[in-house]
Amino acid sequence: MPDLQIDMGTPIPLKIGLPVALTVDGRPVSVPRGASVMRAAAEAGVSVPKLCATDSLDAFGSCRVCLVEIEGRKGYPASCTTQVEEGMVVNTQSERLAGLRRNVVELYVSDHPLECVGCSANGECELQDVAESLGVESSRYGLAGANHQSSEKDESNPYFTFDPSQCIVCYRCIRACDDIQGTFALTVDGRGYASKVTAGQMDSFMQSDCVSCGACVDHCPTEALMEKPVIEHGLPERTVTTTCAYCGVGCSFHAELKGDTVLRMTPDKAGQANEGHACIKGRFAFGYATHKDRITSPMIRDSIDDPWREVGWEEAIGYTAERLRAIQDKYGTDSIGGITSSRCTNEETYLVQKMVRAAFGNNNVDTCARVCHSPTGYGLKTTLGESAGTQAFNSVAKADLVLVMGANPSDAHPVFASRLKHRLREGAKLIVADPRRIELVSAPHVRAEHHLALRPGSNVAFINAMAHVVITEGLEDSAFIEQRCEQEPYQQWRDFISGEQNSPEMTERSTGVPASELRAAARLFAAAPNAAIYYGLGVSEHSQGSTTVMGIANLAMATGNLGREGVGVNPLRGQNNVQGSCDMGSFPHELPGYRHISDPVVRKLFEEEWNTRLHPDPGLRIPNMFDASISGNFKGLYVQGEDLAQSDPNTHHLEKALRALECLVVQDIFLNETAKFAHVLLPGSSFLEKNGTFTNAERRISMVRKAIEPLAGLEDWEVTMALSNAMGYPMNYSHPSEIMDEIARLTPTFSGVSYEKLDRLGSIQWPCNDEAPEGTPTMHVDEFVRGKGYFAITGFIPTSERTTRKYPLLLTTGRILSQYNVGAQTRRTPNSEFYSEDVLEMHPFDAEERGIGEGDCCGIASRAGETVLRAVLTDRVQPGVVYTTFHFPASGANIITTDNSDWATNCPEYKVTAVQVSLVSEPSQWQQKYREFTSRQETLLDKARV
Ligand code: SF4
Ligand code: SF4
Ligand code: SF4
Ligand code: FES
């Protein structure tokens, strides 16, 4: 594998045709056609000085320090912009070249003096390196000419500084922003010596379109763009390569530290999910890990009205085990359960479900995927045979058409969004199906062919109508269907989908999408050589979430868009390890690897390895646990790294259930909303404090490596292990790698996975076993995991959540780039400077009708409850639809969401709530009570910490 940390100067071109052979400084080398002379030199082990070139960006040719001599050519061409030719003889070293290069560097130094000693980039500045290699210490031209030395710094961004006086106008930042990030926020103002990099129209970075991805900072060769912690503390001294703990893209990073302080997170060029790119969250928002609010000592209390008492680990574990055992003695084995976390590692998640099944003696385990992507698991397993996305992220580079449905990648999966935009700028077509006009609909140099603004709740009608057009207009891929799919179900589905009820004309009333536009979109989809579908929670979080997922799989099968690169069905997972927590057996009916608990053969395998008896019946799902708690049958709950009280729907019902528990154990890094109802608070460890693995949305297993010691002394898996031991079921691991070895022994899709292999390969996409020892980037290549693909009947049943005169608007929810999920991490970072409260987006027509103006307080009332948010008036939402995010607990977004859930998986219907909105002047009753309760709980915590 090439060492991707070495900058080869220009990108490697796609290998088309025979390689080209040449010599560089007498060394023979052969490189792909289209490679630059600079790249060939680097491949030959010859270093050519460079400033504007870097191998993650196309060559630009502005600095002229990379000049070379080529036999038979006049002059001194720039090696970065000159392509290799067969038989070329290149010379990179001569007195003449050295003189020319020195002259260029001296010109730079006349505007950027080599006063390196006091500079934060001293030691990693490329200008300094080039000057040193050429023996340039000062400039013959002096500093008297026009220069940028008195330019003001832009410190507006909370994470990095722009100092124009250190800028050499190499355009790397601009190209990174354009080509890699796709935001086009930067430009150069002025000409010649007066030219200056500027964000937007001479704005500050904060005022501009910049989304703080950090790509410009990573690409800047000098100190001009620099992270503030590095300016403050100096360059890092050591590096630990790990995986982002935010979204399901799973970007790889180098955590760079000085002592025990993480100074910056630099995206890893060798990271297969991100290839050196990042977003604001992973790149900059890591400060929460050492925030003063971190819980660093275990705490216990008898009742939630008591103050907390700080205790040692031993006492806390003993107290917890005793209380849970006492509950089981009194109310029965099934009266307790556990929740695993999609933010924790695979090994931690695996251990929690093992503890529930082996130590608690029941299957009452569930996970937060219940409330996000459980319909993906059900829908894809039913149709294709595996509960996971079908592609690697880089597959999108081969897509000719992309359908994005119920997802907003620019905000929720930003690094994937950048990849997608890159492909769209290359000419791929885009269809967006979403009630809201997401950024992708019209981004810089990107425009969707169709934005189908579906009415919330009409996904099934929409996807059926797409398939209806394909089938009734004869646009299906008959050969694929015949070879790859079960014929009888296909014929039944074909009859069903051809029915008039599924036509765009008949579904128009439900979807709100004009039939002619839907027909045009379906034809475009069917005609594309490679059409890929990416979807998100806007698909799954509905009463028919599983049905829509099956409808998506049907459409992909009907058009032959599965089993190769550039196509596929791709769920964009919300949290970093949602895929992993599902893989690891977090659902009450499934053991790791999605094997049903009722299967005696599978159970026996686990019983022998775990040396215990397993209960054959599925346990309780999260909503069942809450119902059982309210009815008095469920009394104890262990929740690891999950904030049910904020993230789950129908807050009133949920609070009642949490209050009814006799022992609630929360393991988390902060006093989260759920912990305010807890009796035991066990400190969690952040991703920087532990070893393990995460599995991202493309089934990619990546290493999480410990950068600092756990603040509370133990990693999360150690805490679970101690609790299991105290409960009487022995666990004895000395490192998470042993847990992964056990997972591999028990799980066929993981049988080839080990830490040794992960270290060697960087990451692995499961299945990884004897048939695929290095993993499986594309699934279902020759046949589906279930054998033949299954067309499921997907009848549209409108949700019972309807608009009425009393509740005439439909509320739907989503995410914002700078905040993450319940916000517990990002709210404790400067990301809040970008978005400090949840707001209600409303169309100006709806607002005017209600006398609501920009920034006014709006009461939002649904059948479930009421809350108050500020209004933002925008035509991003259509009339009749309002939209909010759910990152701040005081917003009470889940006060208004209802109890409705997916028929197959109980995934809540977050995306459709009928509401009325009116002008109000004060917070809702719930918000007032929430403030009181929170303040009381924080006081009880503060008392324990004094
Ligand atoms: S931080 Fe990202 S979005 Fe902002 S200017 Fe730099 S590259 Fe562009
Ligand atoms: S800010 Fe940095 S990357 Fe951008 S032009 Fe200036 S020196 Fe080059
Ligand atoms: S895209 Fe997701 S995984 Fe990547 S840095 Fe951002 S939050 Fe982290
Ligand atoms: S590196 Fe070739 S012109 Fe700048």
mmCIF file of N, CA, C and O in Angstrom, residues 136-183:
data_model
loop_
_atom_site.group_PDB
_atom_site.id
_atom_site.type_symbol
_atom_site.label_atom_id
_atom_site.label_comp_id
_atom_site.label_asym_id
_atom_site.label_seq_id
_atom_site.Cartn_x
_atom_site.Cartn_y
_atom_site.Cartn_z
ATOM 1 N N VAL A 136 17.775 29.445 0.812
ATOM 2 C CA VAL A 136 17.317 30.846 0.854
ATOM 3 C C VAL A 136 17.072 31.241 2.312
ATOM 4 O O VAL A 136 16.299 30.589 3.007
ATOM 5 N N GLU A 137 17.726 32.299 2.751
ATOM 6 C CA GLU A 137 17.526 32.750 4.133
ATOM 7 C C GLU A 137 16.871 34.121 4.191
ATOM 8 O O GLU A 137 16.298 34.510 5.197
ATOM 9 N N SER A 138 17.030 34.883 3.127
ATOM 10 C CA SER A 138 16.404 36.214 3.089
ATOM 11 C C SER A 138 16.150 36.543 1.622
ATOM 12 O O SER A 138 16.451 35.744 0.740
ATOM 13 N N SER A 139 15.615 37.734 1.383
ATOM 14 C CA SER A 139 15.272 38.094 0.012
ATOM 15 C C SER A 139 16.109 39.276 -0.455
ATOM 16 O O SER A 139 16.244 40.266 0.272
ATOM 17 N N ARG A 140 16.645 39.125 -1.664
ATOM 18 C CA ARG A 140 17.361 40.275 -2.256
ATOM 19 C C ARG A 140 16.421 41.452 -2.466
ATOM 20 O O ARG A 140 16.821 42.578 -2.584
ATOM 21 N N TYR A 141 15.137 41.174 -2.569
ATOM 22 C CA TYR A 141 14.166 42.222 -2.907
ATOM 23 C C TYR A 141 13.713 43.016 -1.684
ATOM 24 O O TYR A 141 13.003 43.991 -1.803
ATOM 25 N N GLY A 142 14.081 42.544 -0.492
ATOM 26 C CA GLY A 142 13.722 43.265 0.738
ATOM 27 C C GLY A 142 12.232 43.286 0.963
ATOM 28 O O GLY A 142 11.456 42.640 0.258
ATOM 29 N N LEU A 143 11.818 44.053 1.961
ATOM 30 C CA LEU A 143 10.393 44.110 2.315
ATOM 31 C C LEU A 143 9.778 45.441 1.937
ATOM 32 O O LEU A 143 8.668 45.759 2.333
ATOM 33 N N ALA A 144 10.581 46.231 1.146
ATOM 34 C CA ALA A 144 10.153 47.607 0.904
ATOM 35 C C ALA A 144 8.984 47.691 -0.077
ATOM 36 O O ALA A 144 8.187 48.627 -0.027
ATOM 37 N N GLY A 145 8.836 46.690 -0.956
ATOM 38 C CA GLY A 145 7.785 46.765 -1.972
ATOM 39 C C GLY A 145 6.406 46.560 -1.382
ATOM 40 O O GLY A 145 6.238 46.428 -0.164
ATOM 41 N N ALA A 146 5.413 46.552 -2.302
ATOM 42 C CA ALA A 146 4.038 46.309 -1.846
ATOM 43 C C ALA A 146 3.970 44.941 -1.178
ATOM 44 O O ALA A 146 4.523 43.969 -1.687
ATOM 45 N N ASN A 147 3.347 44.878 -0.053
ATOM 46 C CA ASN A 147 3.223 43.573 0.614
ATOM 47 C C ASN A 147 2.000 43.555 1.528
ATOM 48 O O ASN A 147 1.271 44.536 1.635
ATOM 49 N N HIS A 148 1.803 42.413 2.169
ATOM 50 C CA HIS A 148 0.598 42.227 2.990
ATOM 51 C C HIS A 148 0.915 42.249 4.475
ATOM 52 O O HIS A 148 0.133 41.772 5.286
ATOM 53 N N GLN A 149 2.091 42.763 4.817
ATOM 54 C CA GLN A 149 2.546 42.631 6.198
ATOM 55 C C GLN A 149 1.641 43.319 7.217
ATOM 56 O O GLN A 149 1.604 42.934 8.373
ATOM 57 N N SER A 150 0.941 44.351 6.787
ATOM 58 C CA SER A 150 0.107 45.048 7.789
ATOM 59 C C SER A 150 -1.357 44.585 7.731
ATOM 60 O O SER A 150 -2.222 45.157 8.379
ATOM 61 N N SER A 151 -1.638 43.522 6.966
ATOM 62 C CA SER A 151 -3.037 43.068 6.847
ATOM 63 C C SER A 151 -3.546 42.559 8.190
ATOM 64 O O SER A 151 -2.814 41.940 8.959
ATOM 65 N N GLU A 152 -4.820 42.804 8.405
ATOM 66 C CA GLU A 152 -5.422 42.394 9.685
ATOM 67 C C GLU A 152 -5.774 40.916 9.687
ATOM 68 O O GLU A 152 -6.222 40.372 8.680
ATOM 69 N N LYS A 153 -5.600 40.282 10.831
ATOM 70 C CA LYS A 153 -5.986 38.877 10.945
ATOM 71 C C LYS A 153 -7.504 38.757 11.012
ATOM 72 O O LYS A 153 -8.159 39.617 11.595
ATOM 73 N N ASP A 154 -8.035 37.683 10.486
ATOM 74 C CA ASP A 154 -9.460 37.378 10.648
ATOM 75 C C ASP A 154 -9.568 36.279 11.709
ATOM 76 O O ASP A 154 -9.197 35.130 11.459
ATOM 77 N N GLU A 155 -10.045 36.657 12.871
ATOM 78 C CA GLU A 155 -10.153 35.684 13.973
ATOM 79 C C GLU A 155 -11.604 35.311 14.228
ATOM 80 O O GLU A 155 -11.957 34.804 15.287
ATOM 81 N N SER A 156 -12.475 35.612 13.249
ATOM 82 C CA SER A 156 -13.910 35.446 13.499
ATOM 83 C C SER A 156 -14.313 33.990 13.709
ATOM 84 O O SER A 156 -15.201 33.695 14.501
ATOM 85 N N ASN A 157 -13.660 33.083 13.014
ATOM 86 C CA ASN A 157 -14.026 31.669 13.192
ATOM 87 C C ASN A 157 -13.528 31.194 14.561
ATOM 88 O O ASN A 157 -12.392 31.485 14.939
ATOM 89 N N PRO A 158 -14.366 30.469 15.310
ATOM 90 C CA PRO A 158 -13.926 30.075 16.652
ATOM 91 C C PRO A 158 -12.771 29.079 16.647
ATOM 92 O O PRO A 158 -12.110 28.893 17.665
ATOM 93 N N TYR A 159 -12.520 28.443 15.506
ATOM 94 C CA TYR A 159 -11.532 27.359 15.505
ATOM 95 C C TYR A 159 -10.217 27.680 14.797
ATOM 96 O O TYR A 159 -9.212 27.057 15.061
ATOM 97 N N PHE A 160 -10.260 28.598 13.834
ATOM 98 C CA PHE A 160 -9.010 28.882 13.117
ATOM 99 C C PHE A 160 -8.916 30.360 12.775
ATOM 100 O O PHE A 160 -9.902 31.087 12.789
ATOM 101 N N THR A 161 -7.683 30.754 12.491
ATOM 102 C CA THR A 161 -7.383 32.157 12.195
ATOM 103 C C THR A 161 -6.892 32.274 10.753
ATOM 104 O O THR A 161 -6.196 31.381 10.276
ATOM 105 N N PHE A 162 -7.248 33.361 10.104
ATOM 106 C CA PHE A 162 -6.675 33.650 8.793
ATOM 107 C C PHE A 162 -5.806 34.892 8.909
ATOM 108 O O PHE A 162 -6.282 35.960 9.266
ATOM 109 N N ASP A 163 -4.527 34.702 8.620
ATOM 110 C CA ASP A 163 -3.578 35.812 8.718
ATOM 111 C C ASP A 163 -3.038 36.109 7.320
ATOM 112 O O ASP A 163 -2.128 35.437 6.829
ATOM 113 N N PRO A 164 -3.602 37.127 6.648
ATOM 114 C CA PRO A 164 -3.192 37.399 5.258
ATOM 115 C C PRO A 164 -1.709 37.718 5.135
ATOM 116 O O PRO A 164 -1.116 37.520 4.069
ATOM 117 N N SER A 165 -1.103 38.183 6.229
ATOM 118 C CA SER A 165 0.319 38.526 6.117
ATOM 119 C C SER A 165 1.181 37.275 5.918
ATOM 120 O O SER A 165 2.329 37.363 5.523
ATOM 121 N N GLN A 166 0.646 36.111 6.216
ATOM 122 C CA GLN A 166 1.404 34.868 6.035
ATOM 123 C C GLN A 166 1.000 34.131 4.765
ATOM 124 O O GLN A 166 1.453 33.019 4.514
ATOM 125 N N CYS A 167 0.116 34.734 3.997
ATOM 126 C CA CYS A 167 -0.436 34.054 2.820
ATOM 127 C C CYS A 167 0.481 34.231 1.615
ATOM 128 O O CYS A 167 0.968 35.329 1.354
ATOM 129 N N ILE A 168 0.725 33.177 0.877
ATOM 130 C CA ILE A 168 1.558 33.272 -0.334
ATOM 131 C C ILE A 168 0.700 33.135 -1.605
ATOM 132 O O ILE A 168 1.216 32.902 -2.689
ATOM 133 N N VAL A 169 -0.622 33.253 -1.431
ATOM 134 C CA VAL A 169 -1.576 33.222 -2.556
ATOM 135 C C VAL A 169 -1.312 32.035 -3.494
ATOM 136 O O VAL A 169 -1.181 32.167 -4.703
ATOM 137 N N CYS A 170 -1.236 30.869 -2.878
ATOM 138 C CA CYS A 170 -0.983 29.644 -3.647
ATOM 139 C C CYS A 170 -2.286 29.017 -4.140
ATOM 140 O O CYS A 170 -2.268 28.041 -4.865
ATOM 141 N N TYR A 171 -3.422 29.526 -3.678
ATOM 142 C CA TYR A 171 -4.760 29.053 -4.095
ATOM 143 C C TYR A 171 -5.105 27.666 -3.560
ATOM 144 O O TYR A 171 -6.102 27.090 -3.957
ATOM 145 N N ARG A 172 -4.271 27.091 -2.725
ATOM 146 C CA ARG A 172 -4.599 25.740 -2.257
ATOM 147 C C ARG A 172 -5.889 25.746 -1.437
ATOM 148 O O ARG A 172 -6.722 24.831 -1.546
ATOM 149 N N CYS A 173 -6.052 26.770 -0.591
ATOM 150 C CA CYS A 173 -7.268 26.831 0.237
ATOM 151 C C CYS A 173 -8.507 26.957 -0.654
ATOM 152 O O CYS A 173 -9.533 26.314 -0.414
ATOM 153 N N ILE A 174 -8.387 27.767 -1.697
ATOM 154 C CA ILE A 174 -9.547 28.016 -2.569
ATOM 155 C C ILE A 174 -9.907 26.738 -3.319
ATOM 156 O O ILE A 174 -11.070 26.343 -3.404
ATOM 157 N N ARG A 175 -8.872 26.062 -3.801
ATOM 158 C CA ARG A 175 -9.125 24.818 -4.534
ATOM 159 C C ARG A 175 -9.684 23.739 -3.609
ATOM 160 O O ARG A 175 -10.538 22.950 -4.001
ATOM 161 N N ALA A 176 -9.189 23.723 -2.360
ATOM 162 C CA ALA A 176 -9.717 22.724 -1.413
ATOM 163 C C ALA A 176 -11.190 23.007 -1.133
ATOM 164 O O ALA A 176 -12.019 22.091 -1.089
ATOM 165 N N CYS A 177 -11.505 24.275 -0.955
ATOM 166 C CA CYS A 177 -12.903 24.637 -0.664
ATOM 167 C C CYS A 177 -13.802 24.313 -1.866
ATOM 168 O O CYS A 177 -14.927 23.840 -1.701
ATOM 169 N N ASP A 178 -13.287 24.550 -3.063
ATOM 170 C CA ASP A 178 -14.091 24.301 -4.272
ATOM 171 C C ASP A 178 -14.160 22.799 -4.584
ATOM 172 O O ASP A 178 -15.231 22.218 -4.693
ATOM 173 N N ASP A 179 -12.983 22.197 -4.749
ATOM 174 C CA ASP A 179 -12.929 20.841 -5.318
ATOM 175 C C ASP A 179 -13.259 19.761 -4.300
ATOM 176 O O ASP A 179 -13.889 18.771 -4.635
ATOM 177 N N ILE A 180 -12.799 19.935 -3.072
ATOM 178 C CA ILE A 180 -12.997 18.864 -2.097
ATOM 179 C C ILE A 180 -14.268 19.103 -1.298
ATOM 180 O O ILE A 180 -15.137 18.248 -1.220
ATOM 181 N N GLN A 181 -14.379 20.285 -0.708
ATOM 182 C CA GLN A 181 -15.550 20.550 0.132
ATOM 183 C C GLN A 181 -16.781 20.894 -0.705
ATOM 184 O O GLN A 181 -17.895 20.545 -0.365
ATOM 185 N N GLY A 182 -16.577 21.610 -1.801
ATOM 186 C CA GLY A 182 -17.724 21.958 -2.658
ATOM 187 C C GLY A 182 -18.529 23.142 -2.158
ATOM 188 O O GLY A 182 -19.690 23.304 -2.515
ATOM 189 N N THR A 183 -17.906 24.007 -1.339
ATOM 190 C CA THR A 183 -18.652 25.156 -0.806
ATOM 191 C C THR A 183 -18.368 26.447 -1.568
ATOM 192 O O THR A 183 -19.188 27.350 -1.596
#
